Short mmCIF file of C-alpha atoms and ligand atoms in Angstrom, two decimals:
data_model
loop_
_atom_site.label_atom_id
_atom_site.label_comp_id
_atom_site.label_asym_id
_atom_site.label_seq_id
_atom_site.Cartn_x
_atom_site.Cartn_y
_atom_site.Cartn_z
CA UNK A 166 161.77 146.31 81.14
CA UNK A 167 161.29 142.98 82.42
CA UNK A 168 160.39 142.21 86.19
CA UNK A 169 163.13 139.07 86.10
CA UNK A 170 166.60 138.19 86.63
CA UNK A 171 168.83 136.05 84.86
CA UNK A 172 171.90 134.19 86.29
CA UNK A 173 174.29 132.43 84.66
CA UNK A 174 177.13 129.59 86.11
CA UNK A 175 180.11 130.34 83.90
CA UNK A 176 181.56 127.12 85.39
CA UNK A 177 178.71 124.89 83.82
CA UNK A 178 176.91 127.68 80.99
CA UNK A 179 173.65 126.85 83.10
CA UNK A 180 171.26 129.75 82.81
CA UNK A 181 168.11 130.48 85.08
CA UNK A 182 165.48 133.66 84.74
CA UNK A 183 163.12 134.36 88.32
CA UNK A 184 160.45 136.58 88.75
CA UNK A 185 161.44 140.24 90.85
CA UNK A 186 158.78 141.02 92.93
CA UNK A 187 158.32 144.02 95.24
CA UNK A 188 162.67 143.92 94.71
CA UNK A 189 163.26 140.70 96.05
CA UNK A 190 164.20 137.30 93.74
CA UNK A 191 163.94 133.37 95.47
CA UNK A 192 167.40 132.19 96.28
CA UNK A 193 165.97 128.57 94.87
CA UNK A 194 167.33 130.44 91.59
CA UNK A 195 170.55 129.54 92.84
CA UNK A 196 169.57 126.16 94.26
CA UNK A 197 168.30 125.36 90.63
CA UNK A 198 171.85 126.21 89.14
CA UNK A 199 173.70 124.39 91.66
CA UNK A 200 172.49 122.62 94.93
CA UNK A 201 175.62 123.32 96.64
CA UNK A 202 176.43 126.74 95.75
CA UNK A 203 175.85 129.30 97.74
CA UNK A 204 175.67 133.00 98.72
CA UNK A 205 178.18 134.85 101.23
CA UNK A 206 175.79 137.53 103.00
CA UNK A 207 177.61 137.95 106.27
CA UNK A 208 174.88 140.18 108.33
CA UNK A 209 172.48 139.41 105.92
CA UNK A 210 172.82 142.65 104.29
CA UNK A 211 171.83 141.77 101.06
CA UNK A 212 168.81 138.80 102.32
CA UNK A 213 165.53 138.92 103.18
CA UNK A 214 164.79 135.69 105.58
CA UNK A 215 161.07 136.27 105.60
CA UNK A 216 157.65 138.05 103.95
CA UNK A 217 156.34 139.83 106.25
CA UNK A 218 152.77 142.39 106.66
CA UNK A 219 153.72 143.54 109.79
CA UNK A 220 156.04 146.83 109.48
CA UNK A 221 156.77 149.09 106.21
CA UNK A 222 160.14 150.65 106.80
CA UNK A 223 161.84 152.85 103.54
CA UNK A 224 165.39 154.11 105.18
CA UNK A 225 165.99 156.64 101.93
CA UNK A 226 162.43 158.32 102.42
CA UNK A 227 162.61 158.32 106.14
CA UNK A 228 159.19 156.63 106.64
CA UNK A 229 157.79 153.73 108.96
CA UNK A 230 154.41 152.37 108.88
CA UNK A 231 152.91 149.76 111.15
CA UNK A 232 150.28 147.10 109.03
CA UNK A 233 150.66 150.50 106.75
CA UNK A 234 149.66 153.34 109.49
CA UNK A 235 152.40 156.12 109.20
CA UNK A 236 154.16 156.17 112.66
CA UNK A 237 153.22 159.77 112.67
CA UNK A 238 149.77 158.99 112.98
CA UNK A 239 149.78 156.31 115.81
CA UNK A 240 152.02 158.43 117.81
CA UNK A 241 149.45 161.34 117.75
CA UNK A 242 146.40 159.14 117.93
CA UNK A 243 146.90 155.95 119.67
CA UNK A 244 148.08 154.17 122.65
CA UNK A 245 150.47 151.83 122.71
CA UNK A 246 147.85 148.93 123.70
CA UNK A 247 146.14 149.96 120.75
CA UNK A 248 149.39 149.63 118.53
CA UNK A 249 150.20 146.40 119.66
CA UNK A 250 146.43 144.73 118.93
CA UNK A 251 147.04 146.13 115.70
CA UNK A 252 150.54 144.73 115.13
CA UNK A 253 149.44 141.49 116.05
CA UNK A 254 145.97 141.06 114.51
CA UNK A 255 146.54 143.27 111.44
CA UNK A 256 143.71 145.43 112.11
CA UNK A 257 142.28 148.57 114.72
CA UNK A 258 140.22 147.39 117.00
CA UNK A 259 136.97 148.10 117.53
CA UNK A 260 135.29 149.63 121.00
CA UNK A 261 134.37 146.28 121.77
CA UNK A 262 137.64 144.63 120.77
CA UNK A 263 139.53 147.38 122.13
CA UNK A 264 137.41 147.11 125.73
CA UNK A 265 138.23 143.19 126.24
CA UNK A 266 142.09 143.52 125.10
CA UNK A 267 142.55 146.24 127.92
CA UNK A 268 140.76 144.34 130.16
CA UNK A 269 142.83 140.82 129.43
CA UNK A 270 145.94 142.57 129.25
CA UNK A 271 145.14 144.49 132.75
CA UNK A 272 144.15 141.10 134.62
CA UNK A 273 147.58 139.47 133.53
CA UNK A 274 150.10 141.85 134.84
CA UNK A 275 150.70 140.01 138.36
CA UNK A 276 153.65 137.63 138.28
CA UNK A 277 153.28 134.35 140.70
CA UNK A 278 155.35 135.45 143.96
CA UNK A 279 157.72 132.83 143.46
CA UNK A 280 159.11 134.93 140.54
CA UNK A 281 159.67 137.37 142.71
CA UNK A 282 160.59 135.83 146.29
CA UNK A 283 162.77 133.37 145.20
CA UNK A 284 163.57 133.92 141.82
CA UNK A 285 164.84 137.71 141.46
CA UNK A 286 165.78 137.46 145.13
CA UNK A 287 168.81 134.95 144.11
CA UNK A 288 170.41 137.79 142.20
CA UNK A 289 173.46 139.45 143.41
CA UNK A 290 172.59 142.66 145.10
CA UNK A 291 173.81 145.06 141.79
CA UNK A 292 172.77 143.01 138.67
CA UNK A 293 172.12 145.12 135.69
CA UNK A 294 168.34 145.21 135.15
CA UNK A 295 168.45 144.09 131.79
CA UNK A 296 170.56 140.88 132.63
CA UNK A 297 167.82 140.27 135.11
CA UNK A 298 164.79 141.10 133.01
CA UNK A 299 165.87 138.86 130.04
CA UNK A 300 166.33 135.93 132.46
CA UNK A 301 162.85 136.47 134.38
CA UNK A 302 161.26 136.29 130.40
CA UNK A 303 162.58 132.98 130.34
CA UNK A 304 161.94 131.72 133.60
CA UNK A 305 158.34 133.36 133.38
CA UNK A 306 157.73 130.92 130.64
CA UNK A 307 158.62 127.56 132.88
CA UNK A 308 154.85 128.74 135.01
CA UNK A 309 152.83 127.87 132.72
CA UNK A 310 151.85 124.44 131.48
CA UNK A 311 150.49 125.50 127.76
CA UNK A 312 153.73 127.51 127.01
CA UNK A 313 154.96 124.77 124.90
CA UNK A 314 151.63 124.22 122.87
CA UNK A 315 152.22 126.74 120.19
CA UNK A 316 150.20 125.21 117.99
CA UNK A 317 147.12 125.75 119.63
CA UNK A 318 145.94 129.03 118.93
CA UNK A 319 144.06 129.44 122.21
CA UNK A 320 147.35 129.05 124.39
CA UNK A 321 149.03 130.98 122.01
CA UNK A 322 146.63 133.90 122.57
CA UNK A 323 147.06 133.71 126.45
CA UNK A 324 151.15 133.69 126.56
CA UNK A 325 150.57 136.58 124.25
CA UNK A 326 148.55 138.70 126.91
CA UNK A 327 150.78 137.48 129.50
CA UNK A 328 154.24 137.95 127.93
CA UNK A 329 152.33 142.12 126.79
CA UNK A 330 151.26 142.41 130.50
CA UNK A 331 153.93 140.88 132.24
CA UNK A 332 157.10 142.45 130.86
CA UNK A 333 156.72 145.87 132.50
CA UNK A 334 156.19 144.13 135.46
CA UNK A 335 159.47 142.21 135.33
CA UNK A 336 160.99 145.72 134.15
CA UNK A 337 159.94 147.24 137.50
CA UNK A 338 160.92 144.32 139.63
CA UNK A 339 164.08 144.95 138.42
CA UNK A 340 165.05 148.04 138.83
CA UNK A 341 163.48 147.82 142.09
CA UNK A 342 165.76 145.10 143.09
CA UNK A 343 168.84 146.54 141.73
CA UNK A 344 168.30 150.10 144.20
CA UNK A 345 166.91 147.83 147.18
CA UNK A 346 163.07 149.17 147.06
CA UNK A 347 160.51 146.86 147.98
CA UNK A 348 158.08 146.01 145.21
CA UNK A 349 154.96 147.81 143.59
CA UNK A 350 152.37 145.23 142.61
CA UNK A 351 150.39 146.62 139.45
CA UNK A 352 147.37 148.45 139.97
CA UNK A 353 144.92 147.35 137.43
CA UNK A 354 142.91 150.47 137.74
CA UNK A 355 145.55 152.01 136.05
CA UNK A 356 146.34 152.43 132.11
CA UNK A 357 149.50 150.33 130.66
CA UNK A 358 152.09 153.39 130.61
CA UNK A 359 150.87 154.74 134.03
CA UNK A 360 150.91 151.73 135.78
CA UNK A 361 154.58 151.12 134.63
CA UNK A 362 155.36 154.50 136.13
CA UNK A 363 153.14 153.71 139.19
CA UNK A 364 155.52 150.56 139.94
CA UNK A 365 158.56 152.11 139.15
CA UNK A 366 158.41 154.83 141.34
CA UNK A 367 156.03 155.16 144.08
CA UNK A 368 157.47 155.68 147.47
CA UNK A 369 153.84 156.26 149.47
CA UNK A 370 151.93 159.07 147.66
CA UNK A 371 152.33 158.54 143.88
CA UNK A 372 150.07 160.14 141.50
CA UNK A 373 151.31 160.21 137.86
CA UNK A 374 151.63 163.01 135.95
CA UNK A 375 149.16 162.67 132.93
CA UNK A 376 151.66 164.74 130.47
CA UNK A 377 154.69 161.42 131.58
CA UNK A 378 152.11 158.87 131.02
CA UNK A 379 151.22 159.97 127.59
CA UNK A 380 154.76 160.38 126.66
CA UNK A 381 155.74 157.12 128.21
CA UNK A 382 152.93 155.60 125.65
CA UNK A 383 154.23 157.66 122.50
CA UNK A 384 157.52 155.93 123.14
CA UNK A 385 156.06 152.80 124.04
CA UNK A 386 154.64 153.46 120.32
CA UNK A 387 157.77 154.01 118.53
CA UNK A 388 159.49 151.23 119.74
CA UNK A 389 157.03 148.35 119.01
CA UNK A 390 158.32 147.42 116.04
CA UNK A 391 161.27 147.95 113.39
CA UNK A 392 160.90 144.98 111.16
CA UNK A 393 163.89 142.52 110.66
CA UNK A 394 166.07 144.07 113.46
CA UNK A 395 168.36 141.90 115.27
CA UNK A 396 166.38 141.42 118.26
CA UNK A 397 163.14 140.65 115.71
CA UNK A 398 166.13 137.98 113.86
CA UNK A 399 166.60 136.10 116.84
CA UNK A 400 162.80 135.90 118.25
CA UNK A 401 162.21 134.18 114.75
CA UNK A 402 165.72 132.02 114.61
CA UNK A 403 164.78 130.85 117.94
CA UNK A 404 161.16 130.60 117.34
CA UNK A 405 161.66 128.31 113.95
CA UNK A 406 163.15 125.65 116.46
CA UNK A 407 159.49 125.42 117.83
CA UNK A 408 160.75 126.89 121.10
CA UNK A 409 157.83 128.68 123.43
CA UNK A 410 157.97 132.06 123.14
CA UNK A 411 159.19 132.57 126.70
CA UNK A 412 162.16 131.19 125.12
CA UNK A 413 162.04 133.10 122.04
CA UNK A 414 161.33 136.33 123.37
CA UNK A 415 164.30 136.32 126.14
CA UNK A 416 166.43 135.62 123.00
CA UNK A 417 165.52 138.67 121.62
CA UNK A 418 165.79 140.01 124.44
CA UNK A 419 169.17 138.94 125.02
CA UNK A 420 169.97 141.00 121.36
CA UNK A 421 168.87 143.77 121.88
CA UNK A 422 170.64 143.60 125.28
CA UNK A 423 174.05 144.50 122.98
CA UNK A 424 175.38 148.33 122.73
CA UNK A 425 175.13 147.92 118.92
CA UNK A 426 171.21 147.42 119.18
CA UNK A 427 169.62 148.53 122.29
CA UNK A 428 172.03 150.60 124.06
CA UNK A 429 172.63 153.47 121.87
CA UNK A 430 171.17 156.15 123.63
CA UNK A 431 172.72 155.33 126.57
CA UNK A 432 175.62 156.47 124.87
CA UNK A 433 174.49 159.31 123.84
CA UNK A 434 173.65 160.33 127.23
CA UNK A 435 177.28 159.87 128.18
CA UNK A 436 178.72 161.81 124.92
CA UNK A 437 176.57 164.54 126.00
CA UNK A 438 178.11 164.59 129.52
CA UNK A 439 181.54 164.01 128.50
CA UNK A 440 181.01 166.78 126.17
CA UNK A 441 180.11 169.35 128.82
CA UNK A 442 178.83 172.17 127.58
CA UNK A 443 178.06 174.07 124.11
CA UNK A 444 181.47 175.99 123.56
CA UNK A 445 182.83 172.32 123.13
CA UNK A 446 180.94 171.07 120.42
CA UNK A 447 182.35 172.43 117.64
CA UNK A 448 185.81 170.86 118.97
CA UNK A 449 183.77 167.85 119.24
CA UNK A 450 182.56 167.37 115.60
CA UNK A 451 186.16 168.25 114.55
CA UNK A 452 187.35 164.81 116.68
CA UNK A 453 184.37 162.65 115.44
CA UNK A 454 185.45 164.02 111.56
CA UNK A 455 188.79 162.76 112.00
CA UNK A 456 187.78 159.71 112.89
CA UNK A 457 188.54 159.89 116.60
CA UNK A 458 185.01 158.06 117.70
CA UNK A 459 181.44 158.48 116.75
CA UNK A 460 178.52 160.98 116.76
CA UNK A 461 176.29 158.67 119.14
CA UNK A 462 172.49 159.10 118.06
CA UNK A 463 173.41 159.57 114.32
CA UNK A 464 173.03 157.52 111.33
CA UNK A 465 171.71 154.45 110.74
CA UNK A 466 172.09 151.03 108.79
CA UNK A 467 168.97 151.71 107.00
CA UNK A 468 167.49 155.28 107.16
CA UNK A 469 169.78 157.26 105.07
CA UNK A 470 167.20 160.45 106.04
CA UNK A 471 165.78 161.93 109.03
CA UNK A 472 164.50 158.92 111.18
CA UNK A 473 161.09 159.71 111.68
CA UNK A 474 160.50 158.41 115.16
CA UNK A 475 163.72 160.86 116.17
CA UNK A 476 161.54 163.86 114.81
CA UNK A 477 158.55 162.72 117.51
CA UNK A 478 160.84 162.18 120.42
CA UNK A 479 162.29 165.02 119.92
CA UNK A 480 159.15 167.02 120.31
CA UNK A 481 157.87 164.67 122.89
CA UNK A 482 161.41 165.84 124.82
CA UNK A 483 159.46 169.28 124.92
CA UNK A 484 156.42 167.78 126.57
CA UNK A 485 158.28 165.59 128.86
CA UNK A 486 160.70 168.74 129.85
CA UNK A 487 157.84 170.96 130.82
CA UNK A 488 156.86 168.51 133.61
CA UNK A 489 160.48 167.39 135.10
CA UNK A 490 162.11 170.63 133.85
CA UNK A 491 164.88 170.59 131.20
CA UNK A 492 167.43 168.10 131.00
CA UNK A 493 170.55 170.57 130.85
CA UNK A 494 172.03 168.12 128.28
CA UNK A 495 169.53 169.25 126.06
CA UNK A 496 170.89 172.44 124.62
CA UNK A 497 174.37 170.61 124.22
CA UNK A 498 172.04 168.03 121.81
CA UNK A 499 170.62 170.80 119.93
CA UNK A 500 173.67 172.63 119.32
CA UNK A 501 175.63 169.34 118.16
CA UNK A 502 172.24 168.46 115.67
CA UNK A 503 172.44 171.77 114.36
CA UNK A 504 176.34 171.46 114.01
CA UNK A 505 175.97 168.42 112.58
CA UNK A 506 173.21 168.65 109.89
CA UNK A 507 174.73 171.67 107.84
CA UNK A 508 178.33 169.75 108.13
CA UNK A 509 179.43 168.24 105.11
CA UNK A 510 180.57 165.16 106.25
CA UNK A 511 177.39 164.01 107.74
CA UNK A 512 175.34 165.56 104.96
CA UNK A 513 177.95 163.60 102.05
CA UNK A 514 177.13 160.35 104.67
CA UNK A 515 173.69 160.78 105.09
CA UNK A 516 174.05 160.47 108.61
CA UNK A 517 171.21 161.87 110.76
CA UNK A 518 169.70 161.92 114.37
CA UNK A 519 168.23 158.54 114.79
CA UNK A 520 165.73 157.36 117.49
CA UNK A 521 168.19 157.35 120.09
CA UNK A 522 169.32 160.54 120.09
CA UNK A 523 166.84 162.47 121.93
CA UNK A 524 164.76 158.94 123.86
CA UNK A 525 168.10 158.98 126.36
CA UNK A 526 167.25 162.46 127.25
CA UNK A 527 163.67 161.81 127.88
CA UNK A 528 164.29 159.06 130.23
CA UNK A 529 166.88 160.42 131.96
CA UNK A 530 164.17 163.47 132.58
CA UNK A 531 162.11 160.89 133.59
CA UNK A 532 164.45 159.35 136.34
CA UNK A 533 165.13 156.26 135.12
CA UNK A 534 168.99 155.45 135.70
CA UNK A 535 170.82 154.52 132.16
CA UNK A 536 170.88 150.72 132.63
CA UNK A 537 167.10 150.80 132.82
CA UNK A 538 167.23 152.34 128.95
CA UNK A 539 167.20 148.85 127.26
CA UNK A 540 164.92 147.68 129.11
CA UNK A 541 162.80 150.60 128.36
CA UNK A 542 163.19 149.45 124.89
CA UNK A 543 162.48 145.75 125.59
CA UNK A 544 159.01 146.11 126.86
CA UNK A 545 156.88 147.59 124.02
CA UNK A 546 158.68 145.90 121.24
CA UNK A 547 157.57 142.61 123.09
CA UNK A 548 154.45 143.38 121.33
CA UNK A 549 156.73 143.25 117.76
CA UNK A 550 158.34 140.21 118.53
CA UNK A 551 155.09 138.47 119.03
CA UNK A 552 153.88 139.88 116.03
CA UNK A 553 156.78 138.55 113.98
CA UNK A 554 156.23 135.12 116.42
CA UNK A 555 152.59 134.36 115.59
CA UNK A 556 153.81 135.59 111.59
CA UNK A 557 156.56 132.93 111.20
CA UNK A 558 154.45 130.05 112.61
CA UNK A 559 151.72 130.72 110.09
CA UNK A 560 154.02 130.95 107.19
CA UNK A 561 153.91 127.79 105.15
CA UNK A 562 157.24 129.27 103.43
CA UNK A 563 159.54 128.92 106.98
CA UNK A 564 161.45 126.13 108.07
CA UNK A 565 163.85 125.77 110.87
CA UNK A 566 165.89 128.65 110.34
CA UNK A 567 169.54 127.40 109.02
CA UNK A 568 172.11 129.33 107.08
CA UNK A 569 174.86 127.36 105.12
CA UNK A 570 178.67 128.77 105.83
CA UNK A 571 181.72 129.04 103.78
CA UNK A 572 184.14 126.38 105.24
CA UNK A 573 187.49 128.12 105.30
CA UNK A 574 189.53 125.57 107.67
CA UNK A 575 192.01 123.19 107.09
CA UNK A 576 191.32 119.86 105.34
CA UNK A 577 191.36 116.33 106.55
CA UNK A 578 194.33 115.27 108.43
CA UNK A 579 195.40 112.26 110.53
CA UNK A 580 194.83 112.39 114.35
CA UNK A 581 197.83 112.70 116.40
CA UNK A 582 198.29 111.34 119.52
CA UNK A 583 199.07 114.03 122.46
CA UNK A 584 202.59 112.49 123.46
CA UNK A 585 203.30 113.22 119.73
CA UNK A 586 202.11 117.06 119.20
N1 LIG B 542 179.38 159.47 113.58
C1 LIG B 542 180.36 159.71 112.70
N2 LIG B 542 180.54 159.04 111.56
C2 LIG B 542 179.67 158.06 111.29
C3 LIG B 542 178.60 157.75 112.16
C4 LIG B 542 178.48 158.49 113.34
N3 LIG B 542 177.47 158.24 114.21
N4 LIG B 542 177.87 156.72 111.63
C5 LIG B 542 178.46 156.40 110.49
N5 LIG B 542 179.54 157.21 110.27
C6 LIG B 542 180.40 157.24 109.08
C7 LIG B 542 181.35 156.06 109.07
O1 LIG B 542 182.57 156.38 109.70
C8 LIG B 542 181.50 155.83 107.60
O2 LIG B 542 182.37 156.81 107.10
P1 LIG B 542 183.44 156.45 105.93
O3 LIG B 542 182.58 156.10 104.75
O4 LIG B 542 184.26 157.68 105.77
O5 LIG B 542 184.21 155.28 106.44
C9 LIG B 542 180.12 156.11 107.04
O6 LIG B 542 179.55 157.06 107.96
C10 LIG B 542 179.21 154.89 106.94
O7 LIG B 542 179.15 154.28 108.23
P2 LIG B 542 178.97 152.72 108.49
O8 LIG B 542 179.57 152.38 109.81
O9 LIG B 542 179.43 151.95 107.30
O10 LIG B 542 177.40 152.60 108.56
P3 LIG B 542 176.58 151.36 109.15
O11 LIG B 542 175.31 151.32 108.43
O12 LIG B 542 177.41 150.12 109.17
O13 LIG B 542 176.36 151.76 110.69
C11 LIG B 542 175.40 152.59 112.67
C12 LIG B 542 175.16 152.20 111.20
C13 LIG B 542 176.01 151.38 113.44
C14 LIG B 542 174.06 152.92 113.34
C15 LIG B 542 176.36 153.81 112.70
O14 LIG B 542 175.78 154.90 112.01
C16 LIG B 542 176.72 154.22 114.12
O15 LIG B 542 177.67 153.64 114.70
N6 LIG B 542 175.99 155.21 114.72
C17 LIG B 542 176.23 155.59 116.08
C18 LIG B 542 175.60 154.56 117.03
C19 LIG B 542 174.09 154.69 117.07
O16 LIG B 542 173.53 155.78 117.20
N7 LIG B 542 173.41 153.53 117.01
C20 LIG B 542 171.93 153.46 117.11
C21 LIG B 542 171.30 153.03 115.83
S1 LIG B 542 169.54 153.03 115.99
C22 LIG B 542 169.15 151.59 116.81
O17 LIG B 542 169.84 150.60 116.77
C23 LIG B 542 167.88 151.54 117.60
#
C-alpha cells in the first residue's frame, strides 16, 4: 500500500499525490491545487500546526511519554525539576547537570518587592488567584531588560530559570493575598515542591511532611506537559508573533484559566459534594445518562482509554490520604468510577476517569481552596510551555501563526448615512 495521498479538484480535474508520514500529509497539497482554497477545521480537530519531539501522547492506547519516557516511569523515578530539564533539553541530566539546574533554578525564586508591594497589593481584596497569577506572569516579564531578546540563547536560558522558579512564587503570593496572610519568601534550602508548600502555608512552625512533598512533585510531573493542548496552542500563537515569553506564557496561562481546560477538577470536587453520599450515585448516573449534565472527571477529547496519569493520582490519593486523612468525598468517587466503568453507556463512549478526577481530591486533602486548582496546574506545565517556546523558535518550518477563515457575511454594499438607516 502506498504511504501517499491523492487529491483531486473536481472543479478544475487538477490532481496532486503527497507523501504520509508518521499519519500526517502537508496542507501545501492543497495550496498546489488551488492557492485560495482552503480547509474548514474549526478547533483544529483534524490539523496538526507543528512537529514536535517534546511529548508522545496515543489517546486509544492510553499512553503518554515525555522526549519518549513513559509517564509511569518519571512519576516513580523523578522529580519534577528533573522532568522539566528533560522536557526542555531533550535529554536526563547528568549529576553535574542536574546539580547546577537545581542550584539556578533555587537562586531565581525571589520576585523584586515591587511585584509584590505595589503590584499584587493594587488588587481588590478577593481576586481569584488565577486572575492574579496570570497577570503577575506578564508583569514579571516588564523586570527584566533581556526579556525581549529571544534570539539570544543566553537570555533565553535565564527567563527560562526565572519564569520555572518564579511561578510558584507568584502562585503563593496569591493565594496569600486573596486570604489576607502576609507573605512567605522562598527558602532556597528547600526542594521545588517543598518550598511551594513551605510558602503556601506556614503560619510560624512549618515543617513539611516528606510523604506531601513527594506527592506535590508526582503531580507537578503529570502536569508538565500534554502536547498541543490549548494552553500549549496559545504559548506558541502568541510566541510566533516574537512576543517574550512573559507574554507568551500569561497567554497560556490565560487558557488554561477556562473551565473547559484547567478547571475540571474543580468541578468534580463540587459534583462530588452536590452528590452527597454513596446511596445517591446510582440516581446520579441515571441523570448524567439522560443527558441531564455531565460525569465531571470522565472522558476526554483524545484518550478514548484509561488516562494514564488518572491511574497515578489515583494511587498517589492513597499516599496523600494517609498523611491529611481521607477526603470523605473519596468513597463517593470510587463508588461513581466503579458505577461508571461497567455501565454501558460510558463503556459504548469510551469515556473514562481522566486526570482530573481524582487531582481535585488530592488538593483539597492538601488544603488548598478550589480556586487555587488551576493554578496548581499552571505552575509545572510552565516548564511545557517553554519547552514548546524554545521548540517553535528553532523550527525553520513556523511562521507567524495565521489561520485563513471562511467569510460567511454579507457582500459589498453602499454606506449609508445615519440620518438615513
Ligand atoms: N459524562 C457523560 N457523558 C459524556 C461525558 C461525561 N463526562 N463526556 C462525554 N460524554 C458523552 C457525550 O454526551 C457524547 O454522547 P453522545 O454521543 O450520545 O452525544 C459522547 O460522550 C462524546 O462526547 P463529546 O462531548 O463529543 O466528546 P469531546 O471529545 O468533545 O469532549 C470532554 C471531551 C470535553 C473532556 C468531555 O468528555 C467532558 O465534558 N468531560 C467532562 C469534563 C472534564 O472532565 N474535562 C476535563 C478533561 S481533561 C483536561 O482538560 C485536563
Amino acid at each position: 500500500m502506498p504511504d501517499t495521498i491523492t487529491i483531486t479538484d473536481d472543479r478544475t480535474g487538477k490532481t496532486v499525490t503527497v507523501p504520509i508520514e508518521g499519519g500526517v500529509f502537508p496542507a501545501a497539497a492543497v495550496r498546489e491545487l488551488d492557492p485560495s482554497l482552503f480547509i474548514y477545521d474549526p478547533a483544529y480537530m483534524q490539523t496538526a500546526s507543528c512537529k514536535s519531539a517534546i511529548t508522545y501522547l496515543d489517546g486509544e492506547a492510553g499512553i503518554l511519554r515525555y522526549r519518549g519516557y513513559p509517564i509511569e516511569q518519571l512519576a516513580e523515578h523523578s522529580s519534577y525539576l528533573e522532568v522539566a530539564y528533560l522536557l526542555l533539553n531533550g535529554e536526563l541530566p547528568t549529576t553535574a547537570q542536574m546539580e547546577q539546574w537545581r542550584f539556578d533554578v533555587t537562586h531565581h525564586t525571589f520576585i523584586h518587592e515591587n511585584m509584590r508591594k505595589r503590584f499584587v497589593d493594587g488588587f481588590h481584596y478577593d481576586a481569584h488567584p488565577m486572575g492574579m497569577f496570570v497577570s503577575s506572569v506578564a508583569a514579571l516579564g516588564t523586570f527584566y531588560d533581556g526579556a525581549k531578546e529571544i534570539f539570544d540563547a543566553d537570555s533565553r536560558q535565564r527567563q527560562i530559570l526565572r519564569l520555572i522558579a518564579k511561578t510558584p512564587t507568584l502562585a503563593a503570593m496569591a493565594y496569600r493575598f486573596s486570604v489576607g496572610l502576609p507573605f512567605n519568601y522562598p527558602d532556597n534550602d528547600l526542594s521545588y515542591p517543598a518550598n511551594f508548600l513551605h510558602m503556601m502555608w506556614k503560619i510560624g512552625e512549618y515543617e513539611v511532611d516528606p510523604a506531601l512533598e513527594r506527592a506535590m512533585d508526582v503531580l507537578f510531573i503529570l502536569h508538565a506537559d500534554h502536547e498541543q493542548n490549548c494552553g500549549t496552542t496559545a504559548m506558541r500563537v502568541v510566541g510566533s508573533s516574537h512576543a517574550d515569553p512573559y507574554s507568551s506564557a500569561a497567554a497560556a496561562a490565560c487558557a488554561l484559566y477556562g473551565p473547559l481546560h484547567g478547571g475540571a477538577n474543580e468541578a468534580v470536587v463540587r459534583m462530588l459534594a452536590d452528590i452527597g453520599s454513596i446511596e445517591n450515585v446510582p440516581a446520579f448516573i441515571e441523570s448524567v445518562k439522560v443527558g441531564d449534565g455531565r460525569l465531571m472527571g470522565f472522558g476526554h477529547r483524545v484518550y478514548k482509554n484509561y488516562d494514564p496519569r488518572a491511574t497515578i493520582i489515583k494511587k498517589t490519593a492513597y499516599d496523600v490520604f494517609e498523611v491529611t486523612g481521607k477526603n470523605p468525598l473519596l468513597d463517593i468517587a470510587l463508588a461513581l468510577e466503579e458505577v461508571a466503568l461497567n455501565d454501558a453507556y460510558f463503556i459504548d463512549r469510551k469515556l473514562y476517569p481522566n486526570v482530573d478526577f481524582y487531582s481535585g481530591l488530592i488538593y483539597q486533602a492538601l488544603g488548598f481552596p478550589v480556586d487555587m486548582f488551576t493554578v496548581l496546574f499552571a505552575i509545572p506545565r510552565t516548564a511545557g510551555w517553554l519547552a514548546h517556546w524554545q521548540e517553535l523558535l528553532a523550527d525553520g518550518d513556523q511562521r507567524i501563526s495565521r489561520p485563513r477563515q471562511w467569510y460567511d457575511g454579507v457582500g459589498a454594499r453602499e454606506f449609508v448615512p445615519i440620518e438615513s438607516r
